[in-house]
Amino acid sequence: MSRSDEPLLRVDGLKKHYPITEGILNTEVGRARAVDGISLELERGETFGIVGESGCGKSTAAASMVRLEEPTDGEIRFEGENVLEYDAAELRRFRREVQLIFQDPDSSFDPRMSVGDAVAEPLVVQGMSDRERRREIVADLLERVGLSAADMKRYPHEFSGGQKQRIGLARALTVNPKLLVADEPVSALDVSVQAEILRLIDEFQRELGLTVLIISHDLGVVRQVCDRVAVMYLGEFVEVGPTEELFSNPQHPYTRALLSAIPTPDPTDRGLGVELTGDVPDPSDPPSGCKFHTRCPEVIPPSGIDLSQETWRSVLTFRKQVERESIDVESIVEMGVLESGDKYGNLEEPSPDAIDDADLKRWIRSEYDVPDRLDDPRAEATVDDALDAIVDGDHDRAKAHLAEEFTTVCEREKPELEACGTEQEAACHLLDDVHVELDELRLTE
Amino acid sequence: MGEDTDTRTKADGGTAPRDVTFEQVDWDEIDADGVARSRKRVAWLAVVSLWTIGVAYDLYSRFVAETGQAAFPVLGSVSPVDWLWSFTLLVLLYYGVVPLYENPRMTRYYWKEFKKNKAAVVSALYLIVVFAIGVIGPRVLPEPEPTPGLENQPPVWGSIEAYSAGTSCAGGTTTVDGVTMCQGSWQHPFGTTSSGEDILLSSIYGMEVSMQVGLIATLMSISVAAAVGLTAAYYGGLVDEVLMRYVDIQMTFPTFFLFLLLAYTIGSSLFVLILIFGLFGWGSSARIMRSEALQRREEPYMKAAKNAGASSLWTIRRHLLPNISNSLITAATLTIPSIILAEAAIAFLGLGDPTVPSWGRLISDGRDQLRTAWWISTIPGGFLFFTILAFNFLGDALRDALDPRHGGSGE
Amino acid sequence: MSTRDDTTDVRDVPTERDDQPLLKISNLHTYFRTDSEDVRAVDGVSLTVDPGETVAIVGESGSGKTVASEAITRLFKSPPGYIPEGSIEINGREITDLSDEELRRVRGGEVSHVFQNPQGALNPVYTIGWQIREALQLHADVSKSEARERAVELLTQVGIPEASSRLDDYPHEFSGGMKQRVLIAIALACEPDLLIADEPTTALDVTIQAQILELLAELQEQRDMGMLFITHDLGVVAEIADRVAVMYAGKIMEKGSVEDVFETPAHPYTRALLDCLPGRGGIGGIPGELPDPRSPPPGCRFADRCRHAIDACRTGDQPGMHRVGDAPDHTTSCVHFEPGRDSSTVLDAGSEPAGSPSPPDDLERGGRR
């Protein structure tokens, strides 16, 4: 049945969207794109990691890959067979090949089921009716994960978190799976226990030739145990590569930012790279083009505009605010008046009309950290025009001005994963050196 | 707890590998095997089949062959209520007593927890006594009969003016201040009613009625409620919508009035009463269980079961149901007393079957003579009162005791 | 603020503390009553925090670090919790014997808390503005408009853009990181002298954690506020703390300046904990479980899991705090550092190599009851 040249699991363009519905008729008003087209291949025996911040869709991706959630789109092949076409019996057999370890050791066990029953459950539902044989298998497994056979009669609450996670591993192994998917297997545990569990998984992997897929937000964990890693952001892989290469030579700005944000246990090396401002955007309304461009510290400026990255970033933020019409002139005035002291000190009701246009423009600039004067004359003129428009209350004109001048390739075009090393791939426009030329081509045509 | 650590040999050198490990399972072979059931399960299925055949035969002789109630060897003829009652007892035995017997460690733990609540222990004892007498008494004791001449006899420790009692006095008479008093006697320890029925006997028969009504109707009601509530919560969506809207509609129609309606059309009997309360009174319980199950459904262990390859039915039965048992017990302990009370109320109002020796009917019998023959109403009333109270205490204690998360590590 | 101002200028002498620290905890015990024996969550902890200083308590779950921080303003549930002995002084004033009423004035006044879970700490039915105003008005007599102005100011300080327009938003309209900022704003509302931050970044992503840590450091510098930072993450400790106390099973195992402790970790527990960090030592962990907090074993609490345990570790009380090397402030509760013993058995042991030779059978299950 299994073709050995096939990878164990091949996922192609996997998507999982959750409809957002409203009203009693459940009309769909939008979709949360939790997983938005990911592809990967798991080779037999390897450990693959998916890292990302909370809400990036990594857990949904894992659940969809093993059909605990029905994917919206895409293809999943396990040993060459199309998983999405399995009927109930085949799916049950598939569950034997793929097992999960869950994040929360406390809630992933039925509190009313003894540990022995919980570990034996996969055997029972898979049809092993010999009670004595089940007992033997469970006893053996519990001992092999470092507990005792007598623990079978106990209940989950009688164990510590680390012990429960061992039991979770035992439960996953009972049916001798080929693929083990571990969704944040250690993030609820103390560091000293984390290491033990990871070691145990590692030992079983070597002993049984398991393929392991680890989902984690913790880059340290992933670095320690994975052969290959994918970095996920808003439902997409932004970078995939062998662990060491990816960590030592990250290609995507998001990977770089993530790595720099990890506190090092070294008091002489202080100061975290706080490169990312703001939060992850709403997955039901993801940014256009490269989904990371709203937070990216390295957005590519349009050709012909020459600004420092910091200034360019602030101009971009300003533009986003204008686009969302969330520039609150009133409150800027309020703060401005408070800070300016004497000049407007006698104003009863601070209103935009009573303020000098130049002052107001300056305050708006400072609110969004846009320098009072941009070095690039073209950019300066555009920002100034836009500010004029805002002061006049004409947001549409401001939007148009800014959009015309400051649209970057990052928001216009979605970057595809492309090779940037022997096996490393990243999805970033910084890596395609052709984008500028392309731009030019399009303009001339 | 030292014994468990080294029951297995972990000798320093080469340990004999276990002969049964998970790697050695040949799953294709297991797939090829059919479903095998445990002996206990087979026995249970056999008992249920026997029961079903009995009911079918009874129905056949009543309605198809029209030879009247079927006569069974040993049992004789079995009334519809007795059919339900026997099934209820079987279910209680199989799902209540057998698991406790099979799992002595858990049973000891439950008992340790349960013991902490003294009121509940007393309640449980009281209910066991009432239940046992109610089940056995009517089988061995004569039915209470109206006895002309022995009306309004006082209980053994009391007395009544002779003119208020019947023509004879079982315990003889005395004269106090010139009034002839009729004394109670051991012949009728709790006295008699105004028609001369023995109150002790009637109360014992009343115990059976109350237990039957309370337990049968509650079992039916809770089973339907659990099935509906869990199905609605587990599947969600349209299934949930349809089931819950039906519950809404059903709940607009009070069970009590439904009974009245049916009592007028097809005549009131204990059987009808039990059916009505059992089949139409589950709305609020279903809602409670659904809301509980909705929370449980989101727990990761539900996903873990799915991950093991478990079917929906398995997941509902093995994970969802046990984990809403708190709600189930709460619902049951609210339902049992309310149904017993409802039955008593119906009998008290004279709307029930007048031949059924219910506590409510006895209370009603004595209501005009509270001043002279107070015991007619108060003795069965006392039984009713303490039974209701005991069920409430018991429910509270069970809810606390049956949760393995409370308290700790066993011994 | 009612406390004396004259003490605040004689700070900044971290060595000998003749002068008054902001927070001084001495021999603090906190027990919880149970059916059987009391759970000794905190069992003799001494600690000081100076103004402008960040002290981190680091420990794993069950170490008692959170209870210790809650004991300061008696936030734990009481009963069953109680403080059988110990003293807590804030600005020189003993607060263990204060009445609930007096203590309430301390909470949110001189001492403020920021908690781990930003979702649960904000009331979902009130606006952010309302909740900040509430914090202000509980402790100071301010008018509504003053409170509003102050709220805008606070939100701006904690880095919430367009603060005035967000005052009327409800908590669910904020992201996790933003909620934590709001909670910090609430904690700062009454200008506390001491901020107790209990795992404030644990529920957040690393990129957001970096933002919050930076914010806390910044605010502390501006206000010369003392900060007691509770965390399980040694990386965070190295990032933010001036001094650190390592807790295990209700006791302090080691304390000292961050540089000293990370440079020369002395207690075997600290060393094992550091070895667990990815990239520091190896994969392995600390085998065993915490001792039963109801009846802790005699001697050192860590002895059962310690590689260097000797007979002396299993008798008597937890060893006293012994100096490590020449560092004035660096002490550890380990017998190997007693005068007359050779501390190099621990210090030179080195970390266990990766993929250590211990077979799976050696994964002892610890002292489960």
JSON list of N, CA and C in Angstrom, two decimals, chain B residues 330-372:
[
{"chain": "B", "resi": 330, "resn": "THR", "atom": "N", "xyz": [-28.05, 16.38, 39.55]},
{"chain": "B", "resi": 330, "resn": "THR", "atom": "CA", "xyz": [-28.84, 17.53, 39.99]},
{"chain": "B", "resi": 330, "resn": "THR", "atom": "C", "xyz": [-30.24, 17.45, 39.41]},
{"chain": "B", "resi": 331, "resn": "ALA", "atom": "N", "xyz": [-30.30, 17.20, 38.11]},
{"chain": "B", "resi": 331, "resn": "ALA", "atom": "CA", "xyz": [-31.61, 17.14, 37.47]},
{"chain": "B", "resi": 331, "resn": "ALA", "atom": "C", "xyz": [-32.44, 16.01, 38.05]},
{"chain": "B", "resi": 332, "resn": "ALA", "atom": "N", "xyz": [-31.80, 14.86, 38.28]},
{"chain": "B", "resi": 332, "resn": "ALA", "atom": "CA", "xyz": [-32.54, 13.72, 38.81]},
{"chain": "B", "resi": 332, "resn": "ALA", "atom": "C", "xyz": [-33.05, 14.00, 40.21]},
{"chain": "B", "resi": 333, "resn": "THR", "atom": "N", "xyz": [-32.20, 14.60, 41.04]},
{"chain": "B", "resi": 333, "resn": "THR", "atom": "CA", "xyz": [-32.63, 14.84, 42.41]},
{"chain": "B", "resi": 333, "resn": "THR", "atom": "C", "xyz": [-33.68, 15.95, 42.49]},
{"chain": "B", "resi": 334, "resn": "LEU", "atom": "N", "xyz": [-33.74, 16.78, 41.47]},
{"chain": "B", "resi": 334, "resn": "LEU", "atom": "CA", "xyz": [-34.85, 17.74, 41.43]},
{"chain": "B", "resi": 334, "resn": "LEU", "atom": "C", "xyz": [-36.10, 17.06, 40.91]},
{"chain": "B", "resi": 335, "resn": "THR", "atom": "N", "xyz": [-35.92, 16.13, 39.98]},
{"chain": "B", "resi": 335, "resn": "THR", "atom": "CA", "xyz": [-37.07, 15.53, 39.33]},
{"chain": "B", "resi": 335, "resn": "THR", "atom": "C", "xyz": [-37.78, 14.53, 40.25]},
{"chain": "B", "resi": 336, "resn": "ILE", "atom": "N", "xyz": [-37.01, 13.67, 40.92]},
{"chain": "B", "resi": 336, "resn": "ILE", "atom": "CA", "xyz": [-37.65, 12.64, 41.76]},
{"chain": "B", "resi": 336, "resn": "ILE", "atom": "C", "xyz": [-38.63, 13.27, 42.75]},
{"chain": "B", "resi": 337, "resn": "PRO", "atom": "N", "xyz": [-38.18, 14.18, 43.62]},
{"chain": "B", "resi": 337, "resn": "PRO", "atom": "CA", "xyz": [-39.15, 14.72, 44.58]},
{"chain": "B", "resi": 337, "resn": "PRO", "atom": "C", "xyz": [-40.30, 15.46, 43.90]},
{"chain": "B", "resi": 338, "resn": "SER", "atom": "N", "xyz": [-39.98, 16.14, 42.79]},
{"chain": "B", "resi": 338, "resn": "SER", "atom": "CA", "xyz": [-41.08, 16.92, 42.20]},
{"chain": "B", "resi": 338, "resn": "SER", "atom": "C", "xyz": [-42.14, 15.99, 41.62]},
{"chain": "B", "resi": 339, "resn": "ILE", "atom": "N", "xyz": [-41.73, 14.85, 41.10]},
{"chain": "B", "resi": 339, "resn": "ILE", "atom": "CA", "xyz": [-42.72, 13.92, 40.56]},
{"chain": "B", "resi": 339, "resn": "ILE", "atom": "C", "xyz": [-43.49, 13.23, 41.69]},
{"chain": "B", "resi": 340, "resn": "ILE", "atom": "N", "xyz": [-42.77, 12.86, 42.74]},
{"chain": "B", "resi": 340, "resn": "ILE", "atom": "CA", "xyz": [-43.46, 12.26, 43.88]},
{"chain": "B", "resi": 340, "resn": "ILE", "atom": "C", "xyz": [-44.49, 13.23, 44.44]},
{"chain": "B", "resi": 341, "resn": "LEU", "atom": "N", "xyz": [-44.07, 14.49, 44.55]},
{"chain": "B", "resi": 341, "resn": "LEU", "atom": "CA", "xyz": [-45.00, 15.51, 45.05]},
{"chain": "B", "resi": 341, "resn": "LEU", "atom": "C", "xyz": [-46.17, 15.69, 44.11]},
{"chain": "B", "resi": 342, "resn": "ALA", "atom": "N", "xyz": [-45.90, 15.68, 42.81]},
{"chain": "B", "resi": 342, "resn": "ALA", "atom": "CA", "xyz": [-46.96, 15.88, 41.84]},
{"chain": "B", "resi": 342, "resn": "ALA", "atom": "C", "xyz": [-47.97, 14.75, 41.93]},
{"chain": "B", "resi": 343, "resn": "GLU", "atom": "N", "xyz": [-47.46, 13.53, 42.08]},
{"chain": "B", "resi": 343, "resn": "GLU", "atom": "CA", "xyz": [-48.36, 12.39, 42.20]},
{"chain": "B", "resi": 343, "resn": "GLU", "atom": "C", "xyz": [-49.21, 12.54, 43.45]},
{"chain": "B", "resi": 344, "resn": "ALA", "atom": "N", "xyz": [-48.55, 12.92, 44.57]},
{"chain": "B", "resi": 344, "resn": "ALA", "atom": "CA", "xyz": [-49.29, 13.09, 45.81]},
{"chain": "B", "resi": 344, "resn": "ALA", "atom": "C", "xyz": [-50.36, 14.16, 45.66]},
{"chain": "B", "resi": 345, "resn": "ALA", "atom": "N", "xyz": [-49.99, 15.24, 44.97]},
{"chain": "B", "resi": 345, "resn": "ALA", "atom": "CA", "xyz": [-50.94, 16.34, 44.78]},
{"chain": "B", "resi": 345, "resn": "ALA", "atom": "C", "xyz": [-52.14, 15.87, 43.96]},
{"chain": "B", "resi": 346, "resn": "ILE", "atom": "N", "xyz": [-51.86, 15.12, 42.91]},
{"chain": "B", "resi": 346, "resn": "ILE", "atom": "CA", "xyz": [-52.95, 14.64, 42.06]},
{"chain": "B", "resi": 346, "resn": "ILE", "atom": "C", "xyz": [-53.87, 13.71, 42.86]},
{"chain": "B", "resi": 347, "resn": "ALA", "atom": "N", "xyz": [-53.26, 12.84, 43.64]},
{"chain": "B", "resi": 347, "resn": "ALA", "atom": "CA", "xyz": [-54.07, 11.94, 44.45]},
{"chain": "B", "resi": 347, "resn": "ALA", "atom": "C", "xyz": [-54.83, 12.71, 45.52]},
{"chain": "B", "resi": 348, "resn": "PHE", "atom": "N", "xyz": [-54.19, 13.70, 46.09]},
{"chain": "B", "resi": 348, "resn": "PHE", "atom": "CA", "xyz": [-54.82, 14.50, 47.13]},
{"chain": "B", "resi": 348, "resn": "PHE", "atom": "C", "xyz": [-56.07, 15.19, 46.57]},
{"chain": "B", "resi": 349, "resn": "LEU", "atom": "N", "xyz": [-55.94, 15.68, 45.35]},
{"chain": "B", "resi": 349, "resn": "LEU", "atom": "CA", "xyz": [-57.07, 16.38, 44.72]},
{"chain": "B", "resi": 349, "resn": "LEU", "atom": "C", "xyz": [-58.13, 15.39, 44.24]},
{"chain": "B", "resi": 350, "resn": "GLY", "atom": "N", "xyz": [-57.86, 14.11, 44.39]},
{"chain": "B", "resi": 350, "resn": "GLY", "atom": "CA", "xyz": [-58.83, 13.11, 43.96]},
{"chain": "B", "resi": 350, "resn": "GLY", "atom": "C", "xyz": [-58.85, 12.92, 42.47]},
{"chain": "B", "resi": 351, "resn": "LEU", "atom": "N", "xyz": [-57.78, 13.33, 41.77]},
{"chain": "B", "resi": 351, "resn": "LEU", "atom": "CA", "xyz": [-57.76, 13.21, 40.32]},
{"chain": "B", "resi": 351, "resn": "LEU", "atom": "C", "xyz": [-57.08, 11.93, 39.87]},
{"chain": "B", "resi": 352, "resn": "GLY", "atom": "N", "xyz": [-56.44, 11.26, 40.82]},
{"chain": "B", "resi": 352, "resn": "GLY", "atom": "CA", "xyz": [-55.73, 10.04, 40.44]},
{"chain": "B", "resi": 352, "resn": "GLY", "atom": "C", "xyz": [-56.64, 8.83, 40.49]},
{"chain": "B", "resi": 353, "resn": "ASP", "atom": "N", "xyz": [-56.02, 7.70, 40.30]},
{"chain": "B", "resi": 353, "resn": "ASP", "atom": "CA", "xyz": [-56.74, 6.44, 40.38]},
{"chain": "B", "resi": 353, "resn": "ASP", "atom": "C", "xyz": [-57.09, 6.17, 41.84]},
{"chain": "B", "resi": 354, "resn": "PRO", "atom": "N", "xyz": [-58.38, 6.12, 42.19]},
{"chain": "B", "resi": 354, "resn": "PRO", "atom": "CA", "xyz": [-58.75, 6.00, 43.61]},
{"chain": "B", "resi": 354, "resn": "PRO", "atom": "C", "xyz": [-58.37, 4.65, 44.21]},
{"chain": "B", "resi": 355, "resn": "THR", "atom": "N", "xyz": [-58.06, 3.68, 43.35]},
{"chain": "B", "resi": 355, "resn": "THR", "atom": "CA", "xyz": [-57.70, 2.38, 43.92]},
{"chain": "B", "resi": 355, "resn": "THR", "atom": "C", "xyz": [-56.23, 2.30, 44.29]},
{"chain": "B", "resi": 356, "resn": "VAL", "atom": "N", "xyz": [-55.45, 3.29, 43.88]},
{"chain": "B", "resi": 356, "resn": "VAL", "atom": "CA", "xyz": [-54.01, 3.26, 44.18]},
{"chain": "B", "resi": 356, "resn": "VAL", "atom": "C", "xyz": [-53.79, 3.79, 45.60]},
{"chain": "B", "resi": 357, "resn": "PRO", "atom": "N", "xyz": [-53.14, 3.01, 46.45]},
{"chain": "B", "resi": 357, "resn": "PRO", "atom": "CA", "xyz": [-52.95, 3.44, 47.83]},
{"chain": "B", "resi": 357, "resn": "PRO", "atom": "C", "xyz": [-51.81, 4.44, 47.96]},
{"chain": "B", "resi": 358, "resn": "SER", "atom": "N", "xyz": [-52.03, 5.62, 47.43]},
{"chain": "B", "resi": 358, "resn": "SER", "atom": "CA", "xyz": [-50.95, 6.61, 47.44]},
{"chain": "B", "resi": 358, "resn": "SER", "atom": "C", "xyz": [-50.98, 7.43, 48.72]},
{"chain": "B", "resi": 359, "resn": "TRP", "atom": "N", "xyz": [-49.80, 7.93, 49.10]},
{"chain": "B", "resi": 359, "resn": "TRP", "atom": "CA", "xyz": [-49.73, 8.79, 50.28]},
{"chain": "B", "resi": 359, "resn": "TRP", "atom": "C", "xyz": [-50.66, 9.99, 50.12]},
{"chain": "B", "resi": 360, "resn": "GLY", "atom": "N", "xyz": [-50.69, 10.53, 48.93]},
{"chain": "B", "resi": 360, "resn": "GLY", "atom": "CA", "xyz": [-51.53, 11.70, 48.68]},
{"chain": "B", "resi": 360, "resn": "GLY", "atom": "C", "xyz": [-52.99, 11.39, 48.97]},
{"chain": "B", "resi": 361, "resn": "ARG", "atom": "N", "xyz": [-53.44, 10.18, 48.59]},
{"chain": "B", "resi": 361, "resn": "ARG", "atom": "CA", "xyz": [-54.83, 9.85, 48.84]},
{"chain": "B", "resi": 361, "resn": "ARG", "atom": "C", "xyz": [-55.08, 9.74, 50.34]},
{"chain": "B", "resi": 362, "resn": "LEU", "atom": "N", "xyz": [-54.14, 9.15, 51.07]},
{"chain": "B", "resi": 362, "resn": "LEU", "atom": "CA", "xyz": [-54.29, 9.02, 52.52]},
{"chain": "B", "resi": 362, "resn": "LEU", "atom": "C", "xyz": [-54.37, 10.39, 53.17]},
{"chain": "B", "resi": 363, "resn": "ILE", "atom": "N", "xyz": [-53.48, 11.26, 52.75]},
{"chain": "B", "resi": 363, "resn": "ILE", "atom": "CA", "xyz": [-53.48, 12.61, 53.33]},
{"chain": "B", "resi": 363, "resn": "ILE", "atom": "C", "xyz": [-54.85, 13.25, 53.08]},
{"chain": "B", "resi": 364, "resn": "SER", "atom": "N", "xyz": [-55.31, 13.06, 51.86]},
{"chain": "B", "resi": 364, "resn": "SER", "atom": "CA", "xyz": [-56.59, 13.64, 51.50]},
{"chain": "B", "resi": 364, "resn": "SER", "atom": "C", "xyz": [-57.70, 13.04, 52.35]},
{"chain": "B", "resi": 365, "resn": "ASP", "atom": "N", "xyz": [-57.63, 11.73, 52.62]},
{"chain": "B", "resi": 365, "resn": "ASP", "atom": "CA", "xyz": [-58.64, 11.07, 53.44]},
{"chain": "B", "resi": 365, "resn": "ASP", "atom": "C", "xyz": [-58.76, 11.71, 54.81]},
{"chain": "B", "resi": 366, "resn": "GLY", "atom": "N", "xyz": [-57.63, 12.11, 55.35]},
{"chain": "B", "resi": 366, "resn": "GLY", "atom": "CA", "xyz": [-57.65, 12.58, 56.72]},
{"chain": "B", "resi": 366, "resn": "GLY", "atom": "C", "xyz": [-57.82, 14.07, 56.87]},
{"chain": "B", "resi": 367, "resn": "ARG", "atom": "N", "xyz": [-57.93, 14.77, 55.76]},
{"chain": "B", "resi": 367, "resn": "ARG", "atom": "CA", "xyz": [-57.86, 16.23, 55.89]},
{"chain": "B", "resi": 367, "resn": "ARG", "atom": "C", "xyz": [-59.04, 16.82, 56.64]},
{"chain": "B", "resi": 368, "resn": "ASP", "atom": "N", "xyz": [-60.21, 16.12, 56.64]},
{"chain": "B", "resi": 368, "resn": "ASP", "atom": "CA", "xyz": [-61.37, 16.68, 57.35]},
{"chain": "B", "resi": 368, "resn": "ASP", "atom": "C", "xyz": [-61.32, 16.40, 58.84]},
{"chain": "B", "resi": 369, "resn": "GLN", "atom": "N", "xyz": [-60.44, 15.48, 59.21]},
{"chain": "B", "resi": 369, "resn": "GLN", "atom": "CA", "xyz": [-60.46, 15.06, 60.62]},
{"chain": "B", "resi": 369, "resn": "GLN", "atom": "C", "xyz": [-59.16, 15.38, 61.31]},
{"chain": "B", "resi": 370, "resn": "LEU", "atom": "N", "xyz": [-58.50, 16.41, 60.83]},
{"chain": "B", "resi": 370, "resn": "LEU", "atom": "CA", "xyz": [-57.21, 16.76, 61.44]},
{"chain": "B", "resi": 370, "resn": "LEU", "atom": "C", "xyz": [-57.34, 16.96, 62.93]},
{"chain": "B", "resi": 371, "resn": "ARG", "atom": "N", "xyz": [-58.52, 17.52, 63.39]},
{"chain": "B", "resi": 371, "resn": "ARG", "atom": "CA", "xyz": [-58.63, 17.81, 64.81]},
{"chain": "B", "resi": 371, "resn": "ARG", "atom": "C", "xyz": [-58.84, 16.53, 65.62]},
{"chain": "B", "resi": 372, "resn": "THR", "atom": "N", "xyz": [-59.66, 15.62, 65.12]},
{"chain": "B", "resi": 372, "resn": "THR", "atom": "CA", "xyz": [-59.93, 14.41, 65.90]},
{"chain": "B", "resi": 372, "resn": "THR", "atom": "C", "xyz": [-58.93, 13.30, 65.59]}
]
